[in-house]
Amino acid sequence: EPEVTQTPSHQVTQMGQEVILRCVPISNHLYFYWYRQILGQKVEFLVSFYNNEISEKSEIFDDQFSVERPDGSNFTLKIRSTKLEDSAMYFCASRLAGGTYEQYFGPGTRLTVT
Amino acid sequence: AQSVSQHNHHVILSEAASLELGCNYSYGGTVNLFWYVQYPGQHLQLLLKYFSGDPLVKGIKGFEAEFIKSKFSFNLRKPSVQWSDTAEYFCAAFNKFYFGSGTKLNVKP
């Protein structure tokens, strides 16, 4: 069964550094998402991406964040200058076009900012 | 504020006990509701979903949920839990990108 994959599984970075989290969505999916979950808190929506552009974003997704689909398979989340409070689990998800809204999630990348 | 809320944060049950986890949504319009499960160390997996039609939906592993529009609820149920059901359960509404805060279920053997 096709799966969403994410790399790396764990990333440790120093405050102020740039990080890129990578995701490979399911191949025939057209909508892509990033969520984050700070330890002990709820899963929060960051951004959705369709047709090579951001379709929706939350208040969390400020100028420090960007997303890109650099080729036909990868979907990346970049944090330009990481802060301590960016430490979280970041989940990528994808779904088919159409009205079902069912999203398929990757295993997550745990980002630790020191 | 519009959201999805889960009131049980941590539930501890013995094997064979019945389970009901609460989920309430607070928005109008089209309702598309989901329950996901996250087993320890694994990623989120879909348990079941509701879009329309029969308000009682059946999912994998013996789980079911009932959509009650008058109560704005979509509670998850299982008649008899197993130790392997120990996990965190999330209610979500993806047409609005709302996630509940999750309920940690611990089933004692």
mmCIF file of C-alpha atoms in Angstrom:
data_model
loop_
_atom_site.group_PDB
_atom_site.id
_atom_site.type_symbol
_atom_site.label_atom_id
_atom_site.label_comp_id
_atom_site.label_asym_id
_atom_site.label_seq_id
_atom_site.Cartn_x
_atom_site.Cartn_y
_atom_site.Cartn_z
ATOM 1 C CA GLU A 1 0.000 0.000 0.000
ATOM 2 C CA PRO A 2 1.434 3.419 -0.887
ATOM 3 C CA GLU A 3 2.614 5.517 2.041
ATOM 4 C CA VAL A 4 3.708 9.058 2.717
ATOM 5 C CA THR A 5 7.350 9.089 3.731
ATOM 6 C CA GLN A 6 9.311 11.742 5.608
ATOM 7 C CA THR A 7 12.994 12.365 6.146
ATOM 8 C CA PRO A 8 14.781 12.683 8.431
ATOM 9 C CA SER A 9 12.984 10.988 11.288
ATOM 10 C CA HIS A 10 14.812 13.208 13.777
ATOM 11 C CA GLN A 11 16.605 16.485 13.158
ATOM 12 C CA VAL A 12 18.583 18.388 15.745
ATOM 13 C CA THR A 13 19.572 21.945 14.916
ATOM 14 C CA GLN A 14 20.842 25.043 16.658
ATOM 15 C CA MET A 15 18.691 28.103 17.126
ATOM 16 C CA GLY A 16 18.940 30.416 14.138
ATOM 17 C CA GLN A 17 19.824 27.692 11.673
ATOM 18 C CA GLU A 18 17.775 26.823 8.629
ATOM 19 C CA VAL A 19 16.185 23.396 8.363
ATOM 20 C CA ILE A 20 14.455 21.627 5.525
ATOM 21 C CA LEU A 21 12.064 18.821 6.269
ATOM 22 C CA ARG A 22 11.313 16.500 3.407
ATOM 23 C CA CYS A 23 8.227 14.566 2.467
ATOM 24 C CA VAL A 24 7.337 12.271 -0.396
ATOM 25 C CA PRO A 25 3.540 12.252 -0.752
ATOM 26 C CA ILE A 26 1.627 9.395 -2.331
ATOM 27 C CA SER A 27 2.247 9.618 -6.036
ATOM 28 C CA ASN A 28 -1.244 10.292 -7.391
ATOM 29 C CA HIS A 29 -2.199 12.709 -4.620
ATOM 30 C CA LEU A 30 -2.599 16.365 -5.475
ATOM 31 C CA TYR A 31 -3.075 18.087 -2.114
ATOM 32 C CA PHE A 32 -0.225 18.307 0.350
ATOM 33 C CA TYR A 33 -0.145 19.467 3.942
ATOM 34 C CA TRP A 34 2.140 20.169 6.840
ATOM 35 C CA TYR A 35 1.068 19.922 10.466
ATOM 36 C CA ARG A 36 3.022 20.187 13.655
ATOM 37 C CA GLN A 37 2.568 18.796 17.142
ATOM 38 C CA ILE A 38 4.451 20.369 19.997
ATOM 39 C CA LEU A 39 5.063 17.827 22.726
ATOM 40 C CA GLY A 40 1.962 17.406 24.837
ATOM 41 C CA GLN A 41 -0.147 19.652 22.663
ATOM 42 C CA LYS A 42 -2.632 19.161 19.872
ATOM 43 C CA VAL A 43 -1.829 18.675 16.214
ATOM 44 C CA GLU A 44 -1.895 22.057 14.468
ATOM 45 C CA PHE A 45 -2.389 22.803 10.800
ATOM 46 C CA LEU A 46 0.389 24.778 9.143
ATOM 47 C CA VAL A 47 -0.219 24.908 5.414
ATOM 48 C CA SER A 48 -1.918 23.261 2.481
ATOM 49 C CA PHE A 49 -0.495 23.181 -1.042
ATOM 50 C CA TYR A 50 -2.222 22.507 -4.327
ATOM 51 C CA ASN A 51 -1.345 23.126 -7.931
ATOM 52 C CA ASN A 52 2.087 24.435 -6.993
ATOM 53 C CA GLU A 53 0.870 27.087 -4.638
ATOM 54 C CA ILE A 54 -0.237 27.551 -1.069
ATOM 55 C CA SER A 55 -4.011 27.182 -0.850
ATOM 56 C CA GLU A 56 -4.376 27.855 2.868
ATOM 57 C CA LYS A 57 -2.121 28.625 5.782
ATOM 58 C CA SER A 58 -2.520 29.135 9.476
ATOM 59 C CA GLU A 59 -1.306 31.972 11.667
ATOM 60 C CA ILE A 60 1.619 29.797 12.685
ATOM 61 C CA PHE A 61 2.907 29.731 9.104
ATOM 62 C CA ASP A 62 4.683 33.084 9.135
ATOM 63 C CA ASP A 63 7.516 34.423 6.996
ATOM 64 C CA GLN A 64 9.968 32.033 8.634
ATOM 65 C CA PHE A 65 8.232 29.114 6.949
ATOM 66 C CA SER A 66 8.078 28.197 3.296
ATOM 67 C CA VAL A 67 7.034 25.175 1.303
ATOM 68 C CA GLU A 68 8.124 23.929 -2.051
ATOM 69 C CA ARG A 69 7.528 21.100 -4.437
ATOM 70 C CA PRO A 70 10.925 21.116 -6.126
ATOM 71 C CA ASP A 71 10.210 18.142 -8.373
ATOM 72 C CA GLY A 72 7.415 15.710 -9.095
ATOM 73 C CA SER A 73 7.813 13.737 -5.905
ATOM 74 C CA ASN A 74 9.130 15.800 -2.992
ATOM 75 C CA PHE A 75 7.325 18.329 -0.833
ATOM 76 C CA THR A 76 9.491 20.315 1.560
ATOM 77 C CA LEU A 77 9.002 22.556 4.561
ATOM 78 C CA LYS A 78 11.734 25.081 5.228
ATOM 79 C CA ILE A 79 12.186 26.996 8.447
ATOM 80 C CA ARG A 80 14.584 29.852 7.784
ATOM 81 C CA SER A 81 15.807 30.714 11.246
ATOM 82 C CA THR A 82 14.729 28.182 13.805
ATOM 83 C CA LYS A 83 13.614 29.160 17.286
ATOM 84 C CA LEU A 84 13.411 27.025 20.398
ATOM 85 C CA GLU A 85 9.636 27.014 20.111
ATOM 86 C CA ASP A 86 9.840 25.375 16.680
ATOM 87 C CA SER A 87 10.769 22.145 18.423
ATOM 88 C CA ALA A 88 7.934 19.774 17.554
ATOM 89 C CA MET A 89 6.925 16.759 15.512
ATOM 90 C CA TYR A 90 6.170 17.808 11.948
ATOM 91 C CA PHE A 91 3.752 15.692 9.948
ATOM 92 C CA CYS A 92 3.293 15.740 6.222
ATOM 93 C CA ALA A 93 0.034 14.546 4.701
ATOM 94 C CA SER A 94 -1.432 14.182 1.244
ATOM 95 C CA ARG A 95 -4.756 13.409 -0.344
ATOM 96 C CA LEU A 96 -6.422 12.836 -3.640
ATOM 97 C CA ALA A 97 -8.344 15.566 -5.379
ATOM 98 C CA GLY A 98 -12.062 15.375 -4.899
ATOM 99 C CA GLY A 99 -14.395 15.750 -2.005
ATOM 100 C CA THR A 100 -13.344 13.040 0.417
ATOM 101 C CA TYR A 101 -10.792 15.123 2.348
ATOM 102 C CA GLU A 102 -9.208 11.954 3.714
ATOM 103 C CA GLN A 103 -5.567 12.665 4.401
ATOM 104 C CA TYR A 104 -2.746 10.153 4.562
ATOM 105 C CA PHE A 105 -0.046 10.987 7.064
ATOM 106 C CA GLY A 106 3.655 10.397 7.102
ATOM 107 C CA PRO A 107 5.502 9.130 10.187
ATOM 108 C CA GLY A 108 6.668 12.604 11.139
ATOM 109 C CA THR A 109 9.992 14.352 11.662
ATOM 110 C CA ARG A 110 10.930 15.240 15.196
ATOM 111 C CA LEU A 111 12.667 18.613 15.130
ATOM 112 C CA THR A 112 14.700 19.569 18.168
ATOM 113 C CA VAL A 113 16.050 23.119 18.308
ATOM 114 C CA THR A 114 18.788 23.677 20.880
ATOM 115 C CA ALA B 1 -14.140 29.513 18.178
ATOM 116 C CA GLN B 2 -14.732 26.903 15.562
ATOM 117 C CA SER B 3 -12.950 23.711 16.474
ATOM 118 C CA VAL B 4 -13.013 20.051 17.246
ATOM 119 C CA SER B 5 -12.718 19.111 20.904
ATOM 120 C CA GLN B 6 -12.017 15.917 22.742
ATOM 121 C CA HIS B 7 -12.860 15.942 26.403
ATOM 122 C CA ASN B 8 -11.135 12.769 27.544
ATOM 123 C CA HIS B 9 -7.400 13.327 27.619
ATOM 124 C CA HIS B 10 -6.375 10.049 29.183
ATOM 125 C CA VAL B 11 -8.472 6.920 29.527
ATOM 126 C CA ILE B 12 -7.395 3.744 31.295
ATOM 127 C CA LEU B 13 -9.401 0.567 30.750
ATOM 128 C CA SER B 14 -9.022 -3.116 31.398
ATOM 129 C CA GLU B 15 -9.180 -5.560 28.515
ATOM 130 C CA ALA B 16 -12.731 -6.423 27.432
ATOM 131 C CA ALA B 17 -14.110 -3.158 28.768
ATOM 132 C CA SER B 18 -16.206 -1.026 26.471
ATOM 133 C CA LEU B 19 -14.820 2.214 25.114
ATOM 134 C CA GLU B 20 -16.407 5.504 24.214
ATOM 135 C CA LEU B 21 -14.302 8.555 23.377
ATOM 136 C CA GLY B 22 -16.021 11.870 22.975
ATOM 137 C CA CYS B 23 -15.593 14.280 20.078
ATOM 138 C CA ASN B 24 -17.540 17.469 19.539
ATOM 139 C CA TYR B 25 -17.305 19.906 16.688
ATOM 140 C CA SER B 26 -18.380 23.495 16.759
ATOM 141 C CA TYR B 27 -18.820 24.718 13.231
ATOM 142 C CA GLY B 28 -21.618 24.838 10.731
ATOM 143 C CA GLY B 29 -21.778 23.817 7.123
ATOM 144 C CA THR B 30 -20.617 20.597 5.579
ATOM 145 C CA VAL B 31 -19.316 18.117 8.094
ATOM 146 C CA ASN B 32 -16.536 15.694 7.255
ATOM 147 C CA LEU B 33 -15.290 13.970 10.378
ATOM 148 C CA PHE B 34 -12.518 11.486 10.950
ATOM 149 C CA TRP B 35 -10.992 9.421 13.707
ATOM 150 C CA TYR B 36 -7.301 8.658 13.496
ATOM 151 C CA VAL B 37 -5.181 6.446 15.715
ATOM 152 C CA GLN B 38 -1.497 6.778 16.501
ATOM 153 C CA TYR B 39 0.105 3.659 17.964
ATOM 154 C CA PRO B 40 3.307 4.202 19.948
ATOM 155 C CA GLY B 41 6.109 5.102 17.583
ATOM 156 C CA GLN B 42 3.915 4.960 14.509
ATOM 157 C CA HIS B 43 2.203 7.488 12.306
ATOM 158 C CA LEU B 44 -1.420 8.538 12.201
ATOM 159 C CA GLN B 45 -3.714 5.938 10.657
ATOM 160 C CA LEU B 46 -7.311 6.372 9.629
ATOM 161 C CA LEU B 47 -9.821 4.460 11.763
ATOM 162 C CA LEU B 48 -13.020 5.681 10.166
ATOM 163 C CA LYS B 49 -14.693 8.624 8.486
ATOM 164 C CA TYR B 50 -18.076 10.235 8.055
ATOM 165 C CA PHE B 51 -19.227 12.362 5.138
ATOM 166 C CA SER B 52 -22.939 11.747 4.773
ATOM 167 C CA GLY B 53 -25.579 9.041 4.891
ATOM 168 C CA ASP B 54 -25.778 6.487 7.677
ATOM 169 C CA PRO B 55 -24.680 8.289 10.840
ATOM 170 C CA LEU B 56 -23.277 5.075 12.290
ATOM 171 C CA VAL B 57 -19.982 4.360 10.584
ATOM 172 C CA LYS B 58 -17.847 1.307 11.042
ATOM 173 C CA GLY B 59 -14.100 1.379 10.819
ATOM 174 C CA ILE B 60 -11.180 -0.941 11.135
ATOM 175 C CA LYS B 61 -10.377 -3.129 14.140
ATOM 176 C CA GLY B 62 -13.951 -3.195 15.447
ATOM 177 C CA PHE B 63 -14.265 0.561 15.969
ATOM 178 C CA GLU B 64 -17.395 2.494 15.127
ATOM 179 C CA ALA B 65 -18.548 6.079 15.528
ATOM 180 C CA GLU B 66 -21.904 7.745 15.545
ATOM 181 C CA PHE B 67 -22.553 11.173 14.082
ATOM 182 C CA ILE B 68 -25.269 12.948 16.064
ATOM 183 C CA LYS B 69 -25.988 16.252 14.372
ATOM 184 C CA SER B 70 -28.199 17.592 17.164
ATOM 185 C CA LYS B 71 -25.374 17.115 19.646
ATOM 186 C CA PHE B 72 -22.561 18.135 17.296
ATOM 187 C CA SER B 73 -20.868 14.909 18.294
ATOM 188 C CA PHE B 74 -18.933 12.106 16.636
ATOM 189 C CA ASN B 75 -18.052 9.721 19.447
ATOM 190 C CA LEU B 76 -15.819 6.721 18.910
ATOM 191 C CA ARG B 77 -16.850 3.365 20.359
ATOM 192 C CA LYS B 78 -15.591 -0.156 20.672
ATOM 193 C CA PRO B 79 -17.532 -2.828 22.578
ATOM 194 C CA SER B 80 -14.503 -4.698 23.906
ATOM 195 C CA VAL B 81 -10.995 -3.226 23.908
ATOM 196 C CA GLN B 82 -7.779 -5.159 23.675
ATOM 197 C CA TRP B 83 -4.319 -4.400 24.982
ATOM 198 C CA SER B 84 -3.282 -3.730 21.383
ATOM 199 C CA ASP B 85 -5.699 -0.773 21.274
ATOM 200 C CA THR B 86 -3.344 1.181 23.514
ATOM 201 C CA ALA B 87 -2.683 4.301 21.446
ATOM 202 C CA GLU B 88 -3.594 7.937 21.050
ATOM 203 C CA TYR B 89 -6.850 8.699 19.260
ATOM 204 C CA PHE B 90 -7.545 11.907 17.363
ATOM 205 C CA CYS B 91 -10.811 13.280 16.085
ATOM 206 C CA ALA B 92 -10.446 15.604 13.098
ATOM 207 C CA ALA B 93 -12.377 17.654 10.578
ATOM 208 C CA PHE B 94 -10.180 18.049 7.556
ATOM 209 C CA ASN B 95 -12.394 20.255 5.490
ATOM 210 C CA LYS B 96 -11.603 22.774 8.227
ATOM 211 C CA PHE B 97 -8.160 21.424 9.240
ATOM 212 C CA TYR B 98 -9.263 20.997 12.824
ATOM 213 C CA PHE B 99 -7.686 18.358 15.024
ATOM 214 C CA GLY B 100 -8.847 17.413 18.476
ATOM 215 C CA SER B 101 -6.273 17.412 21.244
ATOM 216 C CA GLY B 102 -6.157 13.642 21.325
ATOM 217 C CA THR B 103 -7.079 10.992 23.868
ATOM 218 C CA LYS B 104 -4.462 8.625 25.188
ATOM 219 C CA LEU B 105 -5.952 5.191 25.737
ATOM 220 C CA ASN B 106 -4.136 2.777 27.981
ATOM 221 C CA VAL B 107 -5.562 -0.752 28.055
ATOM 222 C CA LYS B 108 -4.360 -2.912 30.919
ATOM 223 C CA PRO B 109 -3.954 -6.621 30.148
#
